[in-house]
PDB file of C-alpha atoms in Angstrom:
ATOM      1  CA  MET H 579      95.003  79.568 153.246  1.00 76.00           C
ATOM      2  CA  ARG H 580      92.925  78.784 150.175  1.00 81.00           C
ATOM      3  CA  ALA H 581      95.479  76.214 149.050  1.00 81.00           C
ATOM      4  CA  VAL H 582      95.361  74.451 152.399  1.00 81.00           C
ATOM      5  CA  VAL H 583      91.561  74.313 152.362  1.00 83.00           C
ATOM      6  CA  LEU H 584      91.738  72.922 148.826  1.00 85.00           C
ATOM      7  CA  ARG H 585      94.295  70.319 149.938  1.00 81.00           C
ATOM      8  CA  GLU H 586      92.108  69.230 152.833  1.00 83.00           C
ATOM      9  CA  ALA H 587      89.031  69.138 150.599  1.00 84.00           C
ATOM     10  CA  LEU H 588      90.862  66.969 148.070  1.00 84.00           C
ATOM     11  CA  VAL H 589      91.888  64.583 150.827  1.00 83.00           C
ATOM     12  CA  ALA H 590      88.265  64.362 151.967  1.00 85.00           C
ATOM     13  CA  ALA H 591      86.975  63.899 148.415  1.00 85.00           C
ATOM     14  CA  ARG H 592      89.327  60.977 147.798  1.00 86.00           C
ATOM     15  CA  ARG H 593      88.073  59.012 150.785  1.00 88.00           C
ATOM     16  CA  PRO H 594      85.591  56.262 149.940  1.00 89.00           C
ATOM     17  CA  ALA H 595      83.640  56.948 153.132  1.00 89.00           C
ATOM     18  CA  LEU H 596      82.332  60.211 151.678  1.00 88.00           C
ATOM     19  CA  VAL H 597      80.727  58.563 148.675  1.00 90.00           C
ATOM     20  CA  GLY H 598      79.570  55.622 150.762  1.00 91.00           C
ATOM     21  CA  ALA H 599      77.818  57.819 153.309  1.00 91.00           C
ATOM     22  CA  ALA H 600      76.082  59.841 150.593  1.00 90.00           C
ATOM     23  CA  ILE H 601      74.894  56.660 148.886  1.00 91.00           C
ATOM     24  CA  VAL H 602      73.658  55.123 152.145  1.00 91.00           C
ATOM     25  CA  ALA H 603      71.740  58.279 153.100  1.00 90.00           C
ATOM     26  CA  ALA H 604      70.116  58.619 149.682  1.00 90.00           C
ATOM     27  CA  ALA H 605      69.337  54.895 149.435  1.00 90.00           C
ATOM     28  CA  LEU H 606      67.696  54.702 152.852  1.00 89.00           C
ATOM     29  CA  LEU H 607      65.627  57.800 152.157  1.00 87.00           C
ATOM     30  CA  THR H 608      64.621  56.325 148.799  1.00 87.00           C
ATOM     31  CA  LEU H 609      63.650  52.987 150.299  1.00 85.00           C
ATOM     32  CA  PHE H 610      61.477  54.609 152.970  1.00 82.00           C
ATOM     33  CA  PRO H 611      58.483  55.443 150.726  1.00 77.00           C
ATOM     34  CA  MET H 612      58.942  52.169 148.849  1.00 77.00           C
ATOM     35  CA  MET H 613      58.609  50.155 152.052  1.00 76.00           C
ATOM     36  CA  TRP H 614      55.850  52.143 153.746  1.00 71.00           C
ATOM     37  CA  GLY H 615      53.985  53.625 150.804  1.00 67.00           C
ATOM     38  CA  VAL H 616      52.776  57.178 150.407  1.00 59.00           C
ATOM     39  CA  ARG H 617      50.957  57.179 153.763  1.00 61.00           C
ATOM     40  CA  GLY H 618      54.138  56.443 155.686  1.00 57.00           C
ATOM     41  CA  ILE H 619      54.457  54.557 158.950  1.00 63.00           C
ATOM     42  CA  PRO H 620      50.995  53.668 160.248  1.00 63.00           C
ATOM     43  CA  THR H 621      51.874  54.344 163.897  1.00 60.00           C
ATOM     44  CA  LEU H 622      52.735  57.976 163.158  1.00 63.00           C
ATOM     45  CA  GLY H 623      49.166  58.829 162.280  1.00 68.00           C
ATOM     46  CA  GLY H 624      48.244  62.099 160.708  1.00 70.00           C
ATOM     47  CA  ILE H 625      51.638  63.412 159.617  1.00 79.00           C
ATOM     48  CA  SER H 626      52.723  63.551 156.007  1.00 80.00           C
ATOM     49  CA  LEU H 627      55.316  61.450 154.253  1.00 81.00           C
ATOM     50  CA  TYR H 628      57.590  64.483 154.087  1.00 85.00           C
ATOM     51  CA  ASP H 629      57.517  64.927 157.868  1.00 86.00           C
ATOM     52  CA  GLN H 630      58.246  61.263 158.453  1.00 84.00           C
ATOM     53  CA  GLN H 631      61.049  61.269 155.922  1.00 86.00           C
ATOM     54  CA  PHE H 632      62.499  64.439 157.429  1.00 89.00           C
ATOM     55  CA  ARG H 633      62.621  62.726 160.822  1.00 88.00           C
ATOM     56  CA  LEU H 634      64.417  59.808 159.203  1.00 88.00           C
ATOM     57  CA  GLU H 635      66.820  62.242 157.559  1.00 90.00           C
ATOM     58  CA  TRP H 636      67.682  63.745 160.957  1.00 92.00           C
ATOM     59  CA  ILE H 637      68.297  60.291 162.402  1.00 91.00           C
ATOM     60  CA  LEU H 638      70.547  59.444 159.477  1.00 91.00           C
ATOM     61  CA  ALA H 639      72.391  62.746 159.895  1.00 91.00           C
ATOM     62  CA  LEU H 640      72.947  62.105 163.596  1.00 91.00           C
ATOM     63  CA  VAL H 641      74.463  58.726 162.805  1.00 91.00           C
ATOM     64  CA  LEU H 642      76.229  59.288 159.483  1.00 91.00           C
ATOM     65  CA  LEU H 643      77.707  62.775 159.763  1.00 91.00           C
ATOM     66  CA  PRO H 644      80.060  62.227 162.728  1.00 92.00           C
ATOM     67  CA  TRP H 645      81.074  58.851 161.302  1.00 91.00           C
ATOM     68  CA  THR H 646      81.777  60.405 157.919  1.00 91.00           C
ATOM     69  CA  ALA H 647      83.649  63.361 159.400  1.00 90.00           C
ATOM     70  CA  ALA H 648      85.961  61.035 161.308  1.00 88.00           C
ATOM     71  CA  ARG H 649      86.802  59.133 158.148  1.00 88.00           C
ATOM     72  CA  VAL H 650      87.197  61.890 155.582  1.00 87.00           C
ATOM     73  CA  MET H 651      89.547  64.275 157.337  1.00 81.00           C
ATOM     74  CA  ALA H 652      93.275  64.017 156.726  1.00 72.00           C
ATOM     75  CA  THR H 653      95.155  61.876 159.206  1.00 75.00           C
ATOM     76  CA  GLU H 654      98.752  62.509 160.101  1.00 73.00           C
ATOM     77  CA  ARG H 655     101.149  60.405 162.104  1.00 70.00           C
ATOM     78  CA  GLY H 656     103.519  61.741 164.681  1.00 69.00           C
ATOM     79  CA  ASP H 657     104.457  65.336 164.043  1.00 72.00           C
ATOM     80  CA  ASP H 658     103.343  65.539 160.408  1.00 70.00           C
ATOM     81  CA  PHE H 659     100.907  68.295 161.336  1.00 68.00           C
ATOM     82  CA  VAL H 660     103.697  70.400 162.829  1.00 75.00           C
ATOM     83  CA  GLY H 661     105.863  69.690 159.795  1.00 76.00           C
ATOM     84  CA  LEU H 662     103.093  70.843 157.469  1.00 73.00           C
ATOM     85  CA  SER H 663     102.703  73.984 159.537  1.00 75.00           C
ATOM     86  CA  ALA H 664     106.430  74.717 159.336  1.00 79.00           C
ATOM     87  CA  LEU H 665     106.618  73.877 155.624  1.00 77.00           C
ATOM     88  CA  THR H 666     103.724  76.137 154.665  1.00 79.00           C
ATOM     89  CA  ALA H 667     104.499  78.832 157.272  1.00 79.00           C
ATOM     90  CA  ILE H 668     100.897  78.760 158.392  1.00 81.00           C
ATOM     91  CA  GLN H 669      99.901  78.726 162.037  1.00 83.00           C
ATOM     92  CA  PRO H 670      98.574  75.363 163.289  1.00 79.00           C
ATOM     93  CA  SER H 671      95.294  77.032 164.241  1.00 81.00           C
ATOM     94  CA  ARG H 672      94.826  78.085 160.615  1.00 85.00           C
ATOM     95  CA  LEU H 673      95.531  74.526 159.477  1.00 82.00           C
ATOM     96  CA  LEU H 674      92.913  73.228 161.891  1.00 82.00           C
ATOM     97  CA  LEU H 675      90.460  75.820 160.594  1.00 87.00           C
ATOM     98  CA  ALA H 676      91.145  74.681 157.024  1.00 85.00           C
ATOM     99  CA  ARG H 677      90.591  71.070 158.058  1.00 85.00           C
ATOM    100  CA  LEU H 678      87.354  72.054 159.789  1.00 88.00           C
ATOM    101  CA  LEU H 679      86.061  73.888 156.717  1.00 89.00           C
ATOM    102  CA  ALA H 680      86.938  71.013 154.385  1.00 89.00           C
ATOM    103  CA  THR H 681      85.257  68.487 156.669  1.00 90.00           C
ATOM    104  CA  ALA H 682      82.132  70.643 156.967  1.00 90.00           C
ATOM    105  CA  ILE H 683      82.003  70.978 153.167  1.00 90.00           C
ATOM    106  CA  ALA H 684      82.252  67.192 152.837  1.00 91.00           C
ATOM    107  CA  LEU H 685      79.377  66.745 155.278  1.00 91.00           C
ATOM    108  CA  VAL H 686      77.284  69.254 153.339  1.00 92.00           C
ATOM    109  CA  ALA H 687      77.922  67.102 150.262  1.00 91.00           C
ATOM    110  CA  VAL H 688      76.522  64.075 152.103  1.00 92.00           C
ATOM    111  CA  ILE H 689      73.358  65.982 152.987  1.00 92.00           C
ATOM    112  CA  ALA H 690      73.057  67.437 149.484  1.00 91.00           C
ATOM    113  CA  GLY H 691      73.300  63.954 147.993  1.00 90.00           C
ATOM    114  CA  ALA H 692      69.847  63.166 149.354  1.00 89.00           C
ATOM    115  CA  LEU H 693      68.186  66.357 148.106  1.00 90.00           C
ATOM    116  CA  PRO H 694      66.489  64.790 145.052  1.00 90.00           C
ATOM    117  CA  VAL H 695      64.774  62.241 147.300  1.00 89.00           C
ATOM    118  CA  VAL H 696      63.730  64.919 149.775  1.00 90.00           C
ATOM    119  CA  ILE H 697      62.374  67.127 147.009  1.00 91.00           C
ATOM    120  CA  SER H 698      60.300  64.250 145.647  1.00 88.00           C
ATOM    121  CA  ALA H 699      58.863  63.582 149.128  1.00 86.00           C
ATOM    122  CA  GLN H 700      58.063  67.284 149.424  1.00 89.00           C
ATOM    123  CA  GLN H 701      56.257  67.183 146.094  1.00 88.00           C
ATOM    124  CA  MET H 702      54.308  64.026 147.009  1.00 84.00           C
ATOM    125  CA  SER H 703      53.193  65.572 150.296  1.00 84.00           C
ATOM    126  CA  ALA H 704      52.322  68.963 148.785  1.00 87.00           C
ATOM    127  CA  VAL H 705      54.456  70.804 151.332  1.00 89.00           C
ATOM    128  CA  ALA H 706      55.518  74.381 150.617  1.00 92.00           C
ATOM    129  CA  ALA H 707      58.938  74.813 149.036  1.00 91.00           C
ATOM    130  CA  SER H 708      59.856  77.409 151.659  1.00 93.00           C
ATOM    131  CA  ARG H 709      59.429  74.776 154.352  1.00 92.00           C
ATOM    132  CA  LEU H 710      61.700  72.424 152.419  1.00 91.00           C
ATOM    133  CA  VAL H 711      64.367  75.113 152.208  1.00 93.00           C
ATOM    134  CA  ALA H 712      64.067  75.949 155.910  1.00 93.00           C
ATOM    135  CA  ASP H 713      64.239  72.283 156.935  1.00 92.00           C
ATOM    136  CA  GLN H 714      67.259  71.577 154.754  1.00 92.00           C
ATOM    137  CA  LEU H 715      69.071  74.669 156.027  1.00 92.00           C
ATOM    138  CA  ALA H 716      68.434  73.481 159.578  1.00 91.00           C
ATOM    139  CA  LEU H 717      69.897  70.123 158.647  1.00 90.00           C
ATOM    140  CA  LEU H 718      72.884  71.747 156.942  1.00 90.00           C
ATOM    141  CA  THR H 719      73.690  73.704 160.086  1.00 90.00           C
ATOM    142  CA  PHE H 720      74.269  70.377 161.836  1.00 88.00           C
ATOM    143  CA  ALA H 721      77.251  69.733 159.534  1.00 88.00           C
ATOM    144  CA  LEU H 722      79.364  72.358 161.283  1.00 87.00           C
ATOM    145  CA  PRO H 723      78.936  71.036 164.868  1.00 89.00           C
ATOM    146  CA  ALA H 724      79.550  67.480 163.622  1.00 88.00           C
ATOM    147  CA  ALA H 725      82.777  68.669 161.990  1.00 87.00           C
ATOM    148  CA  ILE H 726      83.817  70.659 165.070  1.00 87.00           C
ATOM    149  CA  ILE H 727      83.322  67.702 167.386  1.00 85.00           C
ATOM    150  CA  THR H 728      85.275  65.388 165.102  1.00 81.00           C
ATOM    151  CA  VAL H 729      88.151  67.663 164.108  1.00 76.00           C
TER     152      VAL H 729
END
């Protein structure tokens, strides 16, 4: 089972969509304070830059994660999936579970790619580190449903 998860993870890592999505997420989160300044969007009065950037991060996750999951998982034609199952003597449900885990790991990598930007926004806004950890864990839990829906 470990070998199949590794195979699926290698397939996902070789896809250019994974790197592209991580770069787009980090770049848009980086450009946000550059465009709006430390105060953030003027119409969202009273909330910190971290809160505004966290909302943007959720919007990016809602858009990018399903798109990325659809492009990084292994694609087979015809009955290649059944052939892989017969060749490895692993049940198809186990192969789907391995594909799900590899896709979820790839989506976690997309979210983790933006962590330096999020940490800098947290530091600029003087928000507690425990809140940063809780918010990022909440965002990471969205990787699994996005992978489930796509796989």
